[in-house]
CSV table of C-alpha atoms and ligand atoms in Angstrom, one decimal:
chain,number,residue,atom,x,y,z
A,1,UNK,CA,-15.5,-14.6,-5.1
A,2,UNK,CA,-12.2,-15.3,-4.2
A,3,UNK,CA,-10.0,-17.4,-7.0
A,4,UNK,CA,-8.0,-20.4,-6.6
A,5,UNK,CA,-4.5,-19.7,-7.6
A,6,UNK,CA,-1.3,-22.0,-8.2
A,7,UNK,CA,1.5,-19.7,-8.4
A,8,UNK,CA,5.0,-21.1,-9.2
A,9,UNK,CA,8.3,-19.6,-7.7
A,10,UNK,CA,11.1,-20.5,-9.9
A,11,UNK,CA,13.8,-18.6,-7.9
A,12,UNK,CA,17.0,-18.0,-8.9
A,13,UNK,CA,16.7,-21.4,-11.2
A,14,UNK,CA,17.0,-22.0,-14.8
A,15,UNK,CA,19.1,-20.6,-17.8
A,16,UNK,CA,16.8,-19.0,-20.1
A,17,UNK,CA,16.8,-21.6,-22.3
A,18,UNK,CA,15.9,-24.2,-19.5
A,19,UNK,CA,13.0,-21.6,-18.5
A,20,UNK,CA,11.3,-21.2,-21.7
A,21,UNK,CA,11.3,-25.2,-22.4
A,22,UNK,CA,9.9,-25.3,-18.5
A,23,UNK,CA,7.3,-23.1,-19.6
A,24,UNK,CA,6.2,-24.7,-22.6
A,25,UNK,CA,5.9,-28.0,-20.6
A,26,UNK,CA,3.9,-26.4,-18.1
A,27,UNK,CA,2.0,-24.6,-20.6
A,28,UNK,CA,1.3,-28.1,-22.5
A,29,UNK,CA,-0.1,-29.7,-19.7
A,30,UNK,CA,-2.2,-26.9,-18.2
A,31,UNK,CA,-4.0,-26.2,-21.6
A,32,UNK,CA,-4.4,-30.1,-22.2
A,33,UNK,CA,-5.8,-30.9,-18.4
A,34,UNK,CA,-5.1,-28.1,-16.2
A,35,UNK,CA,-8.2,-27.3,-13.9
A,36,UNK,CA,-10.3,-24.5,-15.6
A,37,UNK,CA,-11.0,-22.8,-12.4
A,38,UNK,CA,-7.6,-22.4,-11.4
A,39,UNK,CA,-5.2,-19.3,-12.2
A,40,UNK,CA,-1.8,-20.4,-12.6
A,41,UNK,CA,1.0,-18.2,-12.6
A,42,UNK,CA,4.7,-18.7,-13.1
A,43,UNK,CA,7.3,-16.3,-11.2
A,44,UNK,CA,10.3,-16.4,-13.4
A,45,UNK,CA,13.8,-14.7,-13.4
A,46,UNK,CA,13.5,-11.0,-14.9
A,47,UNK,CA,15.6,-12.3,-17.8
A,48,UNK,CA,13.0,-14.7,-19.0
A,49,UNK,CA,9.8,-12.8,-18.5
A,50,UNK,CA,9.2,-11.7,-22.0
A,51,UNK,CA,10.6,-15.0,-23.5
A,52,UNK,CA,8.0,-17.1,-21.3
A,53,UNK,CA,5.1,-14.8,-22.1
A,54,UNK,CA,5.9,-15.6,-25.7
A,55,UNK,CA,5.9,-19.0,-24.7
A,56,UNK,CA,2.8,-19.5,-23.2
A,57,UNK,CA,-1.1,-19.2,-23.3
A,58,UNK,CA,-1.4,-15.9,-21.6
A,59,UNK,CA,-5.1,-16.5,-21.3
A,60,UNK,CA,-4.4,-19.5,-19.3
A,61,UNK,CA,-1.0,-18.5,-17.8
A,62,UNK,CA,-0.1,-15.6,-16.0
A,63,UNK,CA,3.5,-14.5,-15.4
A,64,UNK,CA,5.1,-12.8,-12.5
A,65,UNK,CA,8.3,-11.4,-11.6
A,66,UNK,CA,9.8,-12.4,-8.0
A,67,UNK,CA,10.7,-8.7,-7.2
A,68,UNK,CA,10.5,-5.2,-8.3
A,69,UNK,CA,12.4,-1.7,-7.6
A,70,UNK,CA,11.2,0.4,-5.0
A,71,UNK,CA,12.1,3.1,-7.3
A,72,UNK,CA,10.1,3.9,-10.4
A,73,UNK,CA,13.3,4.8,-12.7
A,74,UNK,CA,16.8,6.4,-12.5
A,75,UNK,CA,20.1,5.8,-11.1
A,76,UNK,CA,19.6,2.4,-9.4
A,77,UNK,CA,22.1,0.2,-11.3
A,78,UNK,CA,20.8,-3.5,-11.5
A,79,UNK,CA,17.3,-2.7,-10.4
A,80,UNK,CA,14.3,-3.6,-12.8
A,81,UNK,CA,11.4,-1.2,-12.0
A,82,UNK,CA,7.8,-2.2,-12.1
A,83,UNK,CA,7.2,-0.3,-15.1
A,84,UNK,CA,9.7,-2.6,-16.8
A,85,UNK,CA,8.2,-5.8,-15.4
A,86,UNK,CA,4.7,-4.5,-16.8
A,87,UNK,CA,6.1,-4.0,-20.3
A,88,UNK,CA,7.5,-7.6,-20.4
A,89,UNK,CA,4.0,-8.8,-20.2
A,90,UNK,CA,4.1,-10.0,-16.9
A,91,UNK,CA,0.7,-9.7,-14.8
A,92,UNK,CA,1.9,-10.3,-11.5
A,93,UNK,CA,5.0,-9.7,-9.1
A,94,UNK,CA,6.1,-11.5,-5.8
A,95,UNK,CA,6.8,-9.4,-3.3
A,96,UNK,CA,8.2,-9.6,0.2
A,97,UNK,CA,9.4,-13.0,0.0
A,98,UNK,CA,11.0,-14.0,3.1
A,99,UNK,CA,14.2,-14.8,1.3
A,100,UNK,CA,14.1,-11.0,-0.1
A,101,UNK,CA,13.5,-9.9,3.8
A,102,UNK,CA,16.2,-12.0,4.9
A,103,UNK,CA,18.9,-11.8,2.7
A,104,UNK,CA,18.1,-8.4,0.8
A,105,UNK,CA,16.9,-6.8,3.8
A,106,UNK,CA,13.9,-5.5,2.5
A,107,UNK,CA,11.9,-4.1,5.3
A,108,UNK,CA,8.3,-3.0,5.9
A,109,UNK,CA,9.1,0.1,4.6
A,110,UNK,CA,11.0,-0.5,1.4
A,111,UNK,CA,7.9,-3.2,0.7
A,112,UNK,CA,5.4,-0.2,1.0
A,113,UNK,CA,7.4,1.5,-2.0
A,114,UNK,CA,7.4,-1.6,-4.2
A,115,UNK,CA,3.4,-2.3,-3.3
A,116,UNK,CA,2.5,1.3,-4.3
A,117,UNK,CA,4.5,1.0,-7.6
A,118,UNK,CA,3.8,-2.4,-8.7
A,119,UNK,CA,-0.2,-1.4,-8.0
A,120,UNK,CA,0.3,2.0,-10.0
A,121,UNK,CA,1.8,0.1,-13.0
A,122,UNK,CA,-1.0,-2.2,-12.8
A,123,UNK,CA,0.5,-5.4,-11.6
A,124,UNK,CA,-0.9,-7.9,-9.2
A,125,UNK,CA,1.2,-8.0,-5.9
A,126,UNK,CA,1.4,-11.6,-4.4
A,127,UNK,CA,2.4,-10.4,-1.1
A,128,UNK,CA,4.5,-12.8,1.1
A,129,UNK,CA,4.5,-13.2,4.6
A,130,UNK,CA,5.3,-15.8,7.1
A,131,UNK,CA,7.2,-16.3,10.6
A,132,UNK,CA,10.4,-17.7,11.5
A,133,UNK,CA,11.1,-20.8,13.5
A,134,UNK,CA,11.7,-19.3,16.7
A,135,UNK,CA,8.4,-17.4,16.5
A,136,UNK,CA,6.6,-20.2,15.8
A,137,UNK,CA,8.3,-22.1,18.9
A,138,UNK,CA,7.3,-19.4,20.7
A,139,UNK,CA,3.7,-19.4,19.6
A,140,UNK,CA,3.2,-16.1,18.7
A,141,UNK,CA,3.1,-16.7,14.9
A,142,UNK,CA,-0.6,-15.4,14.5
A,143,UNK,CA,0.6,-12.1,15.9
A,144,UNK,CA,3.7,-11.8,14.0
A,145,UNK,CA,2.1,-12.4,10.8
A,146,UNK,CA,-0.4,-10.2,11.3
A,147,UNK,CA,1.7,-7.5,12.2
A,148,UNK,CA,3.8,-7.8,8.9
A,149,UNK,CA,0.3,-7.2,7.2
A,150,UNK,CA,-0.3,-3.9,9.4
A,151,UNK,CA,2.9,-2.7,8.6
A,152,UNK,CA,2.5,-2.9,5.1
A,153,UNK,CA,-0.6,-4.2,2.9
A,154,UNK,CA,-3.1,-3.0,5.8
A,155,UNK,CA,-1.8,0.8,5.1
A,156,UNK,CA,-3.3,0.4,1.6
A,157,UNK,CA,-6.9,1.7,0.5
A,158,UNK,CA,-9.3,-1.0,0.5
A,159,UNK,CA,-9.8,-0.8,-3.3
A,160,UNK,CA,-5.7,-1.6,-3.5
A,161,UNK,CA,-6.1,-4.0,-1.0
A,162,UNK,CA,-8.6,-5.9,-3.2
A,163,UNK,CA,-6.4,-6.6,-5.9
A,164,UNK,CA,-3.5,-8.0,-3.8
A,165,UNK,CA,-3.0,-12.1,-3.4
A,166,UNK,CA,-1.7,-12.9,-0.2
A,167,UNK,CA,0.8,-15.7,0.3
A,168,UNK,CA,1.3,-17.3,3.9
A,169,UNK,CA,5.0,-19.0,3.9
A,170,UNK,CA,6.1,-20.2,7.1
A,171,UNK,CA,10.0,-19.6,7.1
A,172,UNK,CA,10.8,-23.3,8.6
A,173,UNK,CA,8.7,-24.7,5.7
A,174,UNK,CA,10.3,-23.2,3.1
A,175,UNK,CA,12.7,-25.4,0.7
A,176,UNK,CA,13.0,-27.8,4.1
A,177,UNK,CA,10.5,-30.3,2.9
A,178,UNK,CA,9.0,-29.8,6.3
A,179,UNK,CA,5.2,-28.7,5.2
A,180,UNK,CA,3.0,-26.9,7.9
A,181,UNK,CA,0.3,-29.5,8.5
A,182,UNK,CA,-3.0,-28.7,7.3
A,183,UNK,CA,-4.3,-27.9,10.6
A,184,UNK,CA,-1.3,-25.5,11.1
A,185,UNK,CA,-2.0,-23.8,7.8
A,186,UNK,CA,-5.7,-23.6,8.3
A,187,UNK,CA,-5.3,-22.0,11.3
A,188,UNK,CA,-3.1,-19.4,10.3
A,189,UNK,CA,-4.9,-18.9,7.2
A,190,UNK,CA,-8.2,-18.2,9.4
A,191,UNK,CA,-6.3,-15.6,11.5
A,192,UNK,CA,-5.2,-14.0,8.5
A,193,UNK,CA,-8.4,-13.6,6.8
A,194,UNK,CA,-10.1,-12.7,10.2
A,195,UNK,CA,-7.6,-10.0,10.2
A,196,UNK,CA,-8.4,-8.9,7.1
A,197,UNK,CA,-12.0,-8.8,8.0
A,198,UNK,CA,-11.4,-6.9,10.8
A,199,UNK,CA,-9.4,-4.4,9.0
A,200,UNK,CA,-11.6,-3.9,5.4
A,201,UNK,CA,-14.5,-6.0,6.0
A,202,UNK,CA,-16.0,-9.6,5.8
A,203,UNK,CA,-16.6,-9.2,2.1
A,204,UNK,CA,-13.4,-8.2,1.2
A,205,UNK,CA,-11.8,-10.8,3.6
A,206,UNK,CA,-13.9,-13.5,1.7
A,207,UNK,CA,-12.6,-12.2,-2.1
A,208,UNK,CA,-9.1,-12.4,-0.9
A,209,UNK,CA,-7.4,-15.4,-2.2
A,210,UNK,CA,-4.7,-16.6,0.6
A,211,UNK,CA,-2.3,-19.0,-0.7
A,212,UNK,CA,0.0,-21.4,1.5
A,213,UNK,CA,3.9,-21.8,0.5
A,214,UNK,CA,6.4,-23.7,2.0
A,215,UNK,CA,7.3,-27.3,0.9
A,216,UNK,CA,4.0,-27.6,-0.9
A,217,UNK,CA,4.2,-30.9,-3.3
A,218,UNK,CA,2.1,-33.1,-5.6
A,219,UNK,CA,1.9,-35.2,-2.2
A,220,UNK,CA,0.4,-33.0,0.0
A,221,UNK,CA,-1.3,-30.3,-1.7
A,222,UNK,CA,-4.6,-32.2,-1.9
A,223,UNK,CA,-4.7,-31.9,1.9
A,224,UNK,CA,-3.6,-28.2,2.5
A,225,UNK,CA,-6.1,-27.1,-0.2
A,226,UNK,CA,-8.9,-28.8,1.4
A,227,UNK,CA,-8.7,-26.3,3.6
A,228,UNK,CA,-11.8,-23.6,3.4
A,229,UNK,CA,-9.3,-20.8,4.1
A,230,UNK,CA,-6.3,-22.1,1.8
A,231,UNK,CA,-7.2,-20.9,-1.6
A,232,UNK,CA,-4.1,-22.1,-3.7
A,233,UNK,CA,-0.2,-22.1,-3.1
A,234,UNK,CA,3.0,-20.5,-3.9
A,235,UNK,CA,5.0,-23.2,-4.9
A,236,UNK,CA,8.9,-23.3,-5.0
A,237,UNK,CA,11.0,-26.5,-5.7
A,238,UNK,CA,7.9,-28.0,-7.1
A,239,UNK,CA,7.3,-25.6,-9.7
A,240,UNK,CA,10.2,-26.4,-11.7
A,241,UNK,CA,9.0,-30.3,-12.0
A,242,UNK,CA,5.9,-29.9,-14.8
A,243,UNK,CA,4.6,-33.2,-13.7
A,244,UNK,CA,4.2,-32.1,-10.3
A,245,UNK,CA,3.4,-29.1,-11.2
A,246,UNK,CA,0.3,-30.1,-12.8
A,247,UNK,CA,-1.0,-32.1,-10.2
A,248,UNK,CA,-0.5,-29.1,-7.5
A,249,UNK,CA,-2.7,-27.2,-9.7
A,250,UNK,CA,-5.4,-30.2,-10.1
A,251,UNK,CA,-5.4,-31.0,-6.5
A,252,UNK,CA,-8.5,-29.3,-5.5
B,301,PGA,P1,8.9,-24.4,-1.6
B,301,PGA,O1,9.3,-22.7,-1.7
B,301,PGA,O2,8.0,-24.9,-2.5
B,301,PGA,O3,10.4,-25.0,-2.5
B,301,PGA,O4,9.2,-24.5,0.1
B,301,PGA,C1,8.1,-21.6,-1.6
B,301,PGA,C2,8.7,-20.6,-1.8
B,301,PGA,O5,9.6,-20.1,-1.5
B,301,PGA,O6,7.6,-19.8,-2.1
């Protein structure tokens, strides 16, 4: 059975103190009134993870890093390894976000190394895919996204693939206020699930949580999550506002 997941991606926002306050506020709302069947994840900056793990009920809220290094350890100044992330108490790692691909040159080759290290260290990758506007305008979004999966997560064993959460995030919808319509989201999620079924079989496809990301908010989450193949969301801007975030968590 696939799980419903709502994951916040704080990106490069909040100081440590602000982040801990935000986590505490989310924790209060989730423990008081969060839908019990929804897995809640907070994707915080590296510097905040250990403190956020301490500030929340980790039986109810999982913490994610937003990246990890492509090397296990060593002379890589400024990098944070998957083992380091794991040692903070984080359980998840967001990998392949379009901002990492675009601004930091993360290729499929780099992402394959990160995926392997994340899995080796027992972290659950939340693996992002999604097309830019010109691909959407050309109508080739399904091919583009499935190719992203073929170059990366479809290279994993079936067992490892089964540990992933996949987030479909059309780049043109991220942080723009332009959300994919419910039909566009469902169409892409179905295409992704069909491709997973073709690669790993129907059972694996049925068990994979597919999140939608891109200007998902308290107003549109309901409609987006009503789609049969949308199993939750990866939430940027709205995850910084506890009252909005809890509405998204409770939007099923
Ligand atoms: P957004 O970001 O909700 O602010 O559009 C989503 C994401 O980038 O994960």
